[in-house]
Amino acid sequence: MKDLKDLINKNEDAIILIQTWKKSARNKVQILERDSLKSKEALFNIQISTRSPMGAIVFHTGGILINDGWIRIYGSGNNKLDRNLPNWNKGKTFENFGEKPGHLIIADDAIGGFFLLNGGDLGSDLGKVYYFAPDSLETEPLDFTYSDFINFCFNGNVDGFYKDLRWKNWEKDFKDLSTNEAFIFYPYLWTKEGRDINFVQKSKVSIEEVYKLKVSKMNPSY
């Protein structure tokens, strides 16, 4: 594994690009404060240079919240976002730090969706982002690179992306949701009985519980 000093690129640090994007963002963007020690540990564990937007977000931020936390992009962790990129993926997409995973979970959302960066096991389009949607047990290709995904979160039509996954008066329910939680729906949205999101039961649970549910439904032996 590379030393921390080799991962911190002071001359071409992508945090400058991220900050520039934030200034002109159309959507509401909140960059969470980092803890210096935790950010160093997270960058070392994920082994990605700060020359890349992903490395810069891990090292310089506790994470990024889009539209009051509807989308949560992983950084090095914060009270408002209690999962960081390497630790959240450990035991899910890889077993030991330093391994090259088949994909990385890079963000999640308020309705239990997960954004995945393809490392090879999702398709031939390496480096592209997929969406593990709450109304499906399949991953959907978005044709975004990581940088494209960040730009979409900052400037894209997020409301349009989620138009079929919001319900009447969703804003009221969302207001009381922690960014360490997500909604879970029953009947499940991927079932025939759960196809209309307006007529299903909605509960708030930890994002870890949502992930375990989705994986267990895909793999009953989980």
Coordinates of N, CA and C in Angstrom, one line a residue:
M1 N 0.8 -1.2 0.0 CA 0.0 0.0 0.0 C 0.9 1.3 0.0
K2 N 0.4 2.3 -0.7 CA 1.2 3.5 -0.8 C 1.2 4.3 0.6
D3 N 2.2 5.0 0.8 CA 2.3 5.9 2.0 C 1.3 7.0 1.9
L4 N 0.9 7.6 3.0 CA -0.1 8.7 3.0 C 0.5 9.9 2.2
K5 N 1.7 10.1 2.4 CA 2.3 11.3 1.7 C 2.3 11.2 0.2
D6 N 2.3 10.0 -0.3 CA 2.2 9.7 -1.8 C 0.8 9.9 -2.3
L7 N -0.2 9.9 -1.4 CA -1.6 10.0 -1.8 C -2.1 11.4 -1.8
I8 N -1.4 12.3 -1.0 CA -1.8 13.7 -0.9 C -1.1 14.5 -2.0
N9 N -1.8 14.9 -3.0 CA -1.2 15.7 -4.1 C -1.4 17.2 -3.9
K10 N -0.4 17.9 -3.3 CA -0.6 19.3 -3.0 C -0.6 20.2 -4.2
N11 N 0.0 19.7 -5.3 CA 0.0 20.6 -6.5 C -1.2 20.5 -7.4
E12 N -1.8 19.3 -7.4 CA -3.0 19.1 -8.3 C -4.1 18.5 -7.5
D13 N -4.5 19.1 -6.4 CA -5.5 18.6 -5.5 C -6.9 18.9 -6.0
A14 N -7.7 17.8 -6.2 CA -9.0 18.0 -6.9 C -10.0 18.7 -6.0
I15 N -9.7 19.0 -4.7 CA -10.6 19.7 -3.8 C -10.9 21.1 -4.4
I16 N -9.9 21.6 -5.1 CA -10.1 23.0 -5.7 C -11.2 22.9 -6.8
L17 N -11.2 21.8 -7.5 CA -12.3 21.6 -8.5 C -13.6 21.4 -7.8
I18 N -13.7 20.6 -6.8 CA -14.9 20.4 -6.0 C -15.5 21.7 -5.5
Q19 N -14.6 22.5 -4.9 CA -15.1 23.8 -4.4 C -15.6 24.7 -5.5
T20 N -14.9 24.7 -6.6 CA -15.4 25.5 -7.8 C -16.8 25.0 -8.2
W21 N -17.0 23.7 -8.3 CA -18.3 23.2 -8.7 C -19.3 23.6 -7.7
K22 N -19.0 23.6 -6.4 CA -20.0 23.9 -5.4 C -20.4 25.4 -5.5
K23 N -19.5 26.3 -5.9 CA -19.9 27.7 -6.0 C -20.9 27.9 -7.1
S24 N -20.9 27.1 -8.1 CA -21.9 27.3 -9.2 C -23.0 26.2 -9.2
A25 N -23.1 25.5 -8.1 CA -24.1 24.4 -8.1 C -25.5 24.9 -8.1
R26 N -26.3 24.2 -8.9 CA -27.8 24.5 -9.0 C -28.5 23.8 -7.8
N27 N -28.0 22.7 -7.3 CA -28.7 22.0 -6.2 C -28.0 22.5 -4.9
K28 N -28.7 22.1 -3.8 CA -28.2 22.5 -2.5 C -27.1 21.5 -2.1
V29 N -25.9 22.0 -1.9 CA -24.7 21.2 -1.6 C -24.1 21.6 -0.2
Q30 N -24.0 20.6 0.7 CA -23.4 20.8 2.0 C -22.2 20.0 2.1
I31 N -21.0 20.6 2.2 CA -19.8 19.8 2.4 C -19.6 19.7 3.9
L32 N -19.5 18.5 4.4 CA -19.4 18.3 5.9 C -18.0 18.4 6.3
E33 N -17.8 18.9 7.5 CA -16.5 19.1 8.1 C -15.8 17.7 8.3
R34 N -14.5 17.7 8.1 CA -13.8 16.5 8.3 C -13.1 16.5 9.7
D35 N -12.7 15.3 10.2 CA -11.8 15.1 11.3 C -10.5 14.8 10.7
S36 N -9.4 15.6 11.1 CA -8.1 15.5 10.4 C -7.6 14.0 10.5
L37 N -7.6 13.5 11.7 CA -7.0 12.1 11.8 C -7.8 11.1 11.1
K38 N -9.1 11.2 11.2 CA -10.0 10.2 10.5 C -9.9 10.3 8.9
S39 N -9.7 11.6 8.5 CA -9.5 11.7 7.0 C -8.2 11.1 6.5
K40 N -7.2 11.3 7.3 CA -5.9 10.7 6.9 C -6.0 9.1 6.9
E41 N -6.6 8.6 7.9 CA -6.8 7.2 8.0 C -7.7 6.7 6.8
A42 N -8.7 7.4 6.5 CA -9.6 7.0 5.4 C -8.9 7.0 4.1
L43 N -8.1 8.1 3.8 CA -7.4 8.2 2.5 C -6.4 7.0 2.4
F44 N -5.7 6.8 3.5 CA -4.7 5.7 3.5 C -5.4 4.3 3.2
N45 N -6.5 4.1 3.8 CA -7.2 2.8 3.7 C -7.8 2.7 2.3
I46 N -8.3 3.8 1.6 CA -8.9 3.7 0.3 C -7.8 3.7 -0.8
Q47 N -6.6 4.3 -0.5 CA -5.5 4.2 -1.4 C -5.8 4.9 -2.8
I48 N -6.4 6.1 -2.7 CA -6.8 6.9 -3.9 C -6.2 8.3 -3.7
S49 N -5.5 8.8 -4.7 CA -4.8 10.1 -4.6 C -5.8 11.2 -4.6
T50 N -5.5 12.3 -3.9 CA -6.3 13.5 -3.8 C -6.3 14.2 -5.2
R51 N -5.5 13.8 -6.1 CA -5.6 14.3 -7.5 C -6.9 14.0 -8.1
S52 N -7.6 12.9 -7.6 CA -8.9 12.5 -8.2 C -10.0 13.1 -7.3
P53 N -11.1 13.4 -7.8 CA -12.2 13.9 -7.0 C -12.6 13.0 -5.9
M54 N -12.6 11.7 -6.1 CA -12.9 10.7 -5.0 C -11.9 10.8 -3.8
G55 N -10.6 10.8 -4.2 CA -9.6 11.0 -3.1 C -9.7 12.3 -2.4
A56 N -10.0 13.4 -3.1 CA -10.1 14.7 -2.5 C -11.3 14.7 -1.6
I57 N -12.4 14.1 -2.0 CA -13.7 14.2 -1.1 C -13.4 13.3 0.1
V58 N -12.7 12.2 0.0 CA -12.4 11.4 1.2 C -11.5 12.1 2.1
F59 N -10.5 12.8 1.6 CA -9.5 13.4 2.5 C -9.9 14.8 3.0
H60 N -10.6 15.6 2.3 CA -10.9 16.9 2.7 C -12.3 17.1 3.2
T61 N -13.2 16.1 3.2 CA -14.6 16.3 3.6 C -15.0 15.1 4.5
G62 N -16.0 15.4 5.3 CA -16.6 14.3 6.1 C -17.7 13.6 5.2
G63 N -17.9 14.1 4.0 CA -18.9 13.7 3.1 C -19.6 14.9 2.5
I64 N -20.5 14.6 1.6 CA -21.3 15.7 1.0 C -22.8 15.3 1.0
L65 N -23.6 16.3 1.4 CA -25.0 16.1 1.4 C -25.7 16.9 0.3
I66 N -26.5 16.3 -0.5 CA -27.2 17.0 -1.6 C -28.7 17.1 -1.3
N67 N -29.2 18.3 -1.5 CA -30.6 18.6 -1.2 C -31.0 18.2 0.1
D68 N -30.3 18.7 1.2 CA -30.6 18.4 2.6 C -30.4 17.0 3.0
G69 N -29.6 16.3 2.2 CA -29.3 14.9 2.6 C -30.1 13.8 1.8
W70 N -30.8 14.3 0.8 CA -31.5 13.2 0.0 C -30.5 12.3 -0.6
I71 N -29.4 12.8 -1.1 CA -28.3 12.0 -1.6 C -27.1 12.3 -0.6
R72 N -26.4 11.2 -0.2 CA -25.3 11.3 0.7 C -24.0 10.7 0.1
I73 N -23.1 11.5 -0.2 CA -21.8 11.1 -0.9 C -20.8 10.9 0.2
Y74 N -20.1 9.7 0.2 CA -19.2 9.3 1.2 C -17.9 10.0 1.2
G75 N -17.5 10.5 2.3 CA -16.1 11.1 2.5 C -15.4 10.3 3.6
S76 N -14.9 11.1 4.6 CA -14.2 10.4 5.7 C -15.1 10.3 6.9
G77 N -16.3 10.7 6.9 CA -17.2 10.5 8.0 C -17.4 11.8 8.8
N78 N -18.6 11.9 9.4 CA -19.0 13.0 10.2 C -20.2 12.6 11.0
N79 N -20.6 13.3 12.1 CA -21.7 12.9 12.9 C -23.0 12.9 12.0
K80 N -23.1 13.7 11.0 CA -24.2 13.7 10.1 C -24.2 12.6 9.1
L81 N -23.0 12.0 8.9 CA -22.8 11.0 7.9 C -21.8 10.0 8.5
D82 N -22.4 9.0 9.3 CA -21.5 8.2 10.2 C -20.8 7.1 9.4
R83 N -20.8 7.1 8.1 CA -20.0 6.1 7.4 C -19.0 6.8 6.4
N84 N -17.8 6.2 6.4 CA -16.9 6.8 5.4 C -16.6 5.7 4.3
L85 N -16.0 6.2 3.3 CA -15.9 5.4 2.1 C -15.2 4.0 2.3
P86 N -14.0 4.0 2.9 CA -13.4 2.7 3.0 C -14.1 1.8 4.1
N87 N -14.4 2.4 5.2 CA -15.0 1.5 6.3 C -16.3 1.0 5.9
W88 N -17.1 1.8 5.2 CA -18.5 1.3 4.8 C -18.4 0.1 3.8
N89 N -17.4 0.2 3.0 CA -17.2 -0.9 2.0 C -16.5 -2.1 2.5
K90 N -15.7 -2.0 3.6 CA -15.0 -3.1 4.2 C -16.1 -4.1 4.7
G91 N -15.9 -5.4 4.2 CA -16.9 -6.4 4.6 C -18.1 -6.5 3.7
K92 N -18.2 -5.5 2.8 CA -19.3 -5.5 1.9 C -18.8 -5.7 0.4
T93 N -17.8 -4.9 0.0 CA -17.3 -5.0 -1.3 C -15.9 -5.5 -1.4
F94 N -15.2 -5.5 -0.2 CA -13.9 -6.1 -0.1 C -13.7 -6.5 1.4
E95 N -12.7 -7.4 1.6 CA -12.5 -7.9 3.0 C -11.4 -7.2 3.7
N96 N -10.4 -6.8 2.9 CA -9.2 -6.2 3.5 C -8.8 -4.9 2.8
F97 N -8.4 -3.9 3.5 CA -7.9 -2.7 2.9 C -6.8 -3.0 2.0
G98 N -6.7 -2.3 0.8 CA -5.7 -2.5 -0.2 C -6.2 -3.4 -1.3
E99 N -7.2 -4.2 -1.1 CA -7.8 -5.0 -2.2 C -8.5 -4.2 -3.2
K100 N -8.5 -4.7 -4.4 CA -9.3 -4.0 -5.5 C -10.6 -4.7 -5.6
P101 N -11.7 -3.9 -5.2 CA -13.0 -4.5 -5.2 C -13.7 -4.6 -6.6
G102 N -14.6 -5.5 -6.7 CA -15.4 -5.5 -8.0 C -16.3 -4.3 -8.2
H103 N -16.6 -3.6 -7.1 CA -17.3 -2.4 -7.1 C -17.2 -1.7 -5.8
L104 N -17.4 -0.4 -5.7 CA -17.4 0.4 -4.5 C -18.8 1.1 -4.3
I105 N -19.3 1.1 -3.1 CA -20.5 1.8 -2.8 C -20.0 3.3 -2.5
I106 N -20.4 4.2 -3.3 CA -19.9 5.6 -3.1 C -20.8 6.6 -2.5
A107 N -22.1 6.2 -2.5 CA -23.2 7.1 -2.0 C -24.4 6.3 -1.8
D108 N -25.3 6.9 -1.0 CA -26.7 6.4 -0.8 C -27.7 7.5 -0.8
D109 N -29.0 7.1 -0.7 CA -30.0 8.2 -0.7 C -31.1 7.9 0.4
A110 N -32.0 8.8 0.5 CA -33.0 8.8 1.5 C -34.0 7.6 1.4
I111 N -34.1 7.0 0.2 CA -35.1 6.0 0.0 C -34.4 4.6 -0.1
G112 N -33.2 4.5 0.3 CA -32.5 3.2 0.4 C -31.9 2.8 -0.9
G113 N -31.6 3.7 -1.8 CA -30.8 3.4 -3.0 C -29.3 3.6 -2.8
F114 N -28.5 2.9 -3.5 CA -27.1 2.9 -3.4 C -26.5 3.2 -4.8
F115 N -25.4 4.1 -4.8 CA -24.7 4.3 -6.0 C -23.4 3.6 -5.9
L116 N -23.1 2.8 -7.0 CA -21.9 1.9 -7.0 C -21.0 2.3 -8.1
L117 N -19.7 2.3 -7.9 CA -18.7 2.5 -8.9 C -18.2 1.2 -9.4
N118 N -18.3 0.9 -10.6 CA -17.9 -0.4 -11.2 C -16.4 -0.6 -11.2
G119 N -16.0 -1.7 -10.6 CA -14.6 -2.1 -10.6 C -14.4 -3.3 -11.4
G120 N -15.5 -3.8 -12.1 CA -15.4 -4.9 -13.0 C -16.5 -6.0 -12.8
D121 N -17.1 -6.1 -11.7 CA -18.2 -7.1 -11.5 C -19.6 -6.7 -11.9
L122 N -19.7 -5.4 -12.3 CA -21.1 -4.9 -12.7 C -21.2 -4.9 -14.2
G123 N -20.1 -4.9 -15.0 CA -20.2 -4.9 -16.4 C -18.8 -4.5 -17.0
S124 N -18.7 -4.4 -18.3 CA -17.4 -4.1 -18.9 C -17.0 -2.6 -18.9
D125 N -18.0 -1.8 -18.4 CA -17.7 -0.3 -18.4 C -17.0 0.1 -17.0
L126 N -15.8 -0.3 -16.9 CA -15.0 0.0 -15.7 C -15.1 1.5 -15.4
G127 N -15.2 1.9 -14.1 CA -15.2 3.3 -13.7 C -16.5 4.0 -13.9
K128 N -17.5 3.3 -14.3 CA -18.8 3.9 -14.4 C -19.7 3.6 -13.2
V129 N -20.7 4.5 -13.0 CA -21.6 4.5 -11.8 C -22.9 3.7 -12.1
Y130 N -23.3 2.9 -11.2 CA -24.6 2.2 -11.3 C -25.4 2.6 -10.1
Y131 N -26.8 2.4 -10.3 CA -27.7 2.7 -9.2 C -28.4 1.4 -8.8
F132 N -28.2 1.1 -7.5 CA -28.9 0.0 -6.9 C -30.2 0.5 -6.3
A133 N -31.3 0.5 -7.1 CA -32.5 1.2 -6.8 C -33.4 0.5 -5.8
P134 N -34.2 1.3 -5.0 CA -35.0 0.6 -4.0 C -36.2 -0.1 -4.6
D135 N -36.5 0.1 -5.8 CA -37.7 -0.6 -6.4 C -37.2 -1.7 -7.3
S136 N -36.0 -2.1 -7.2 CA -35.4 -3.2 -8.0 C -34.4 -3.9 -7.2
L137 N -34.1 -5.2 -7.6 CA -33.0 -5.9 -7.0 C -31.9 -6.1 -8.0
E138 N -31.8 -5.1 -9.0 CA -30.8 -5.1 -10.0 C -30.1 -3.7 -10.0
T139 N -28.9 -3.7 -10.5 CA -28.1 -2.5 -10.6 C -28.3 -1.9 -12.0
E140 N -28.6 -0.6 -12.0 CA -28.9 0.1 -13.3 C -27.8 1.0 -13.7
P141 N -27.2 0.8 -14.9 CA -26.1 1.7 -15.4 C -26.6 3.1 -15.6
L142 N -25.8 4.0 -15.1 CA -26.1 5.5 -15.3 C -25.2 6.1 -16.4
D143 N -24.2 5.5 -16.8 CA -23.3 6.0 -17.8 C -22.6 7.3 -17.3
F144 N -22.3 7.3 -16.0 CA -21.6 8.4 -15.3 C -20.2 7.9 -14.9
T145 N -19.2 8.7 -15.1 CA -17.9 8.4 -14.3 C -18.2 9.0 -12.9
Y146 N -17.2 8.8 -12.0 CA -17.4 9.4 -10.7 C -17.5 10.9 -10.7
S147 N -16.7 11.5 -11.5 CA -16.8 13.0 -11.7 C -18.1 13.4 -12.3
D148 N -18.6 12.7 -13.2 CA -19.9 12.9 -13.8 C -21.0 12.8 -12.7
F149 N -20.9 11.8 -11.9 CA -21.8 11.6 -10.8 C -21.9 12.8 -9.9
I150 N -20.7 13.3 -9.5 CA -20.6 14.5 -8.6 C -21.2 15.7 -9.3
N151 N -20.9 15.9 -10.5 CA -21.5 17.0 -11.3 C -23.0 16.9 -11.4
F152 N -23.5 15.6 -11.6 CA -25.0 15.4 -11.6 C -25.6 15.8 -10.2
C153 N -25.0 15.4 -9.2 CA -25.5 15.7 -7.8 C -25.5 17.2 -7.6
F154 N -24.5 17.9 -8.1 CA -24.4 19.3 -7.9 C -25.3 20.1 -8.8
N155 N -25.5 19.6 -10.0 CA -26.2 20.5 -11.0 C -27.3 19.8 -11.8
G156 N -27.4 18.5 -11.6 CA -28.4 17.7 -12.4 C -29.8 17.8 -11.9
N157 N -30.7 17.2 -12.7 CA -32.1 17.2 -12.4 C -32.4 16.1 -11.4
V158 N -32.1 16.3 -10.1 CA -32.3 15.3 -9.1 C -33.7 14.9 -8.9
D159 N -34.6 16.0 -8.9 CA -36.0 15.8 -8.8 C -36.6 14.9 -9.9
G160 N -36.1 15.1 -11.1 CA -36.5 14.3 -12.2 C -36.0 12.9 -12.1
F161 N -34.8 12.7 -11.6 CA -34.3 11.3 -11.4 C -35.2 10.5 -10.5
Y162 N -35.7 11.2 -9.5 CA -36.5 10.5 -8.4 C -38.0 10.6 -8.6
K163 N -38.5 11.1 -9.7 CA -39.9 11.5 -9.8 C -40.8 10.3 -9.6
D164 N -40.4 9.1 -9.9 CA -41.3 7.9 -9.7 C -41.0 7.3 -8.3
L165 N -40.2 7.9 -7.5 CA -39.8 7.3 -6.2 C -40.1 8.2 -5.1
R166 N -41.0 9.2 -5.4 CA -41.5 10.1 -4.3 C -43.0 10.0 -4.3
W167 N -43.5 10.3 -3.1 CA -45.0 10.1 -2.8 C -45.6 11.4 -2.4
K168 N -46.9 11.4 -2.3 CA -47.6 12.6 -1.9 C -47.1 13.0 -0.5
N169 N -46.8 14.3 -0.3 CA -46.3 14.8 1.0 C -45.0 14.2 1.4
W170 N -44.1 13.7 0.5 CA -42.9 13.1 0.9 C -42.0 14.1 1.6
E171 N -42.1 15.4 1.3 CA -41.3 16.4 1.9 C -41.4 16.4 3.5
K172 N -42.7 16.2 3.9 CA -42.9 16.2 5.4 C -42.3 15.0 6.0
D173 N -42.3 13.8 5.4 CA -41.7 12.7 6.0 C -40.2 12.8 5.9
F174 N -39.7 13.3 4.8 CA -38.2 13.5 4.7 C -37.6 14.4 5.7
K175 N -38.4 15.4 6.1 CA -37.9 16.5 7.0 C -37.4 15.8 8.3
D176 N -38.0 14.8 8.7 CA -37.7 14.1 10.0 C -36.7 13.0 9.9
L177 N -36.2 12.8 8.7 CA -35.3 11.6 8.5 C -33.8 12.0 8.7
S178 N -33.1 11.3 9.5 CA -31.7 11.5 9.7 C -30.9 11.1 8.5
T179 N -29.8 11.7 8.3 CA -28.9 11.3 7.1 C -28.2 10.0 7.4
N180 N -28.4 9.4 8.6 CA -27.8 8.1 8.8 C -28.9 7.0 8.7
E181 N -30.1 7.4 8.2 CA -31.2 6.6 8.1 C -31.7 6.6 6.6
A182 N -32.6 5.7 6.3 CA -33.3 5.7 5.0 C -34.7 5.2 5.2
F183 N -35.6 5.5 4.3 CA -36.9 4.9 4.3 C -36.9 3.5 3.8
I184 N -37.7 2.6 4.5 CA -37.9 1.3 4.0 C -39.4 1.1 3.7
F185 N -39.7 0.4 2.7 CA -41.1 0.3 2.3 C -41.7 -1.1 2.3
Y186 N -42.9 -1.2 2.7 CA -43.5 -2.5 2.8 C -45.0 -2.4 2.4
P187 N -45.5 -3.2 1.4 CA -44.7 -4.2 0.7 C -43.5 -3.6 -0.1
Y188 N -42.5 -4.5 -0.3 CA -41.3 -4.0 -0.9 C -41.6 -3.4 -2.3
L189 N -40.9 -2.4 -2.7 CA -41.2 -1.7 -4.0 C -41.0 -2.6 -5.2
W190 N -40.1 -3.6 -5.0 CA -39.9 -4.5 -6.2 C -40.9 -5.6 -6.3
T191 N -41.9 -5.6 -5.5 CA -43.0 -6.6 -5.6 C -44.2 -6.0 -6.3
K192 N -45.0 -6.9 -6.8 CA -46.2 -6.4 -7.5 C -47.1 -5.6 -6.5
E193 N -47.2 -6.0 -5.3 CA -48.0 -5.3 -4.3 C -47.5 -3.9 -3.9
G194 N -46.2 -3.7 -4.1 CA -45.5 -2.5 -3.7 C -45.2 -1.5 -4.8
R195 N -45.8 -1.7 -6.0 CA -45.5 -0.9 -7.2 C -45.9 0.6 -7.0
D196 N -46.9 0.8 -6.3 CA -47.4 2.2 -6.1 C -46.9 2.7 -4.8
I197 N -45.9 3.6 -4.8 CA -45.2 4.1 -3.6 C -46.1 4.9 -2.7
N198 N -47.3 5.3 -3.2 CA -48.2 6.1 -2.4 C -49.0 5.2 -1.5
F199 N -49.0 3.9 -1.7 CA -49.9 3.0 -1.0 C -49.1 1.9 -0.2
V200 N -47.9 2.2 0.1 CA -47.1 1.3 0.9 C -46.7 1.9 2.3
Q201 N -46.4 1.0 3.2 CA -46.0 1.5 4.5 C -44.6 2.0 4.5
K202 N -44.3 3.1 5.1 CA -43.0 3.7 5.1 C -42.4 3.8 6.6
S203 N -41.2 3.2 6.8 CA -40.6 3.3 8.1 C -39.2 3.8 7.9
K204 N -38.6 4.3 9.0 CA -37.3 4.8 9.0 C -36.4 3.8 9.7
V205 N -35.3 3.4 9.1 CA -34.3 2.5 9.7 C -32.9 2.9 9.3
S206 N -31.9 2.3 10.0 CA -30.5 2.7 9.7 C -30.2 2.3 8.3
I207 N -29.3 3.0 7.7 CA -28.9 2.7 6.3 C -28.2 1.3 6.2
E208 N -27.6 0.9 7.3 CA -27.0 -0.5 7.4 C -28.1 -1.5 7.2
E209 N -29.2 -1.3 7.9 CA -30.3 -2.3 7.9 C -30.9 -2.4 6.5
V210 N -31.0 -1.2 5.8 CA -31.5 -1.2 4.4 C -30.6 -2.0 3.5
Y211 N -29.3 -1.8 3.7 CA -28.3 -2.5 2.8 C -28.4 -4.0 3.1
K212 N -28.5 -4.4 4.3 CA -28.6 -5.9 4.6 C -29.8 -6.5 4.0
L213 N -30.9 -5.7 4.1 CA -32.2 -6.2 3.5 C -32.1 -6.5 2.0
K214 N -31.5 -5.5 1.3 CA -31.4 -5.6 -0.1 C -30.5 -6.8 -0.5
V215 N -29.4 -6.9 0.2 CA -28.5 -8.0 -0.1 C -29.1 -9.3 0.2
S216 N -29.8 -9.4 1.3 CA -30.4 -10.7 1.7 C -31.5 -11.1 0.7
K217 N -32.2 -10.2 0.1 CA -33.2 -10.5 -0.9 C -32.5 -11.0 -2.2
M218 N -31.4 -10.4 -2.5 CA -30.6 -10.9 -3.7 C -30.0 -12.2 -3.4
N219 N -29.5 -12.4 -2.2 CA -28.8 -13.6 -1.8 C -29.3 -14.2 -0.5
P220 N -30.3 -15.1 -0.6 CA -31.0 -15.6 0.6 C -30.0 -16.2 1.7
S221 N -28.8 -16.6 1.3 CA -27.9 -17.2 2.2 C -27.1 -16.2 3.0
Y222 N -27.3 -14.9 2.7 CA -26.5 -13.8 3.3 C -26.8 -13.8 4.8

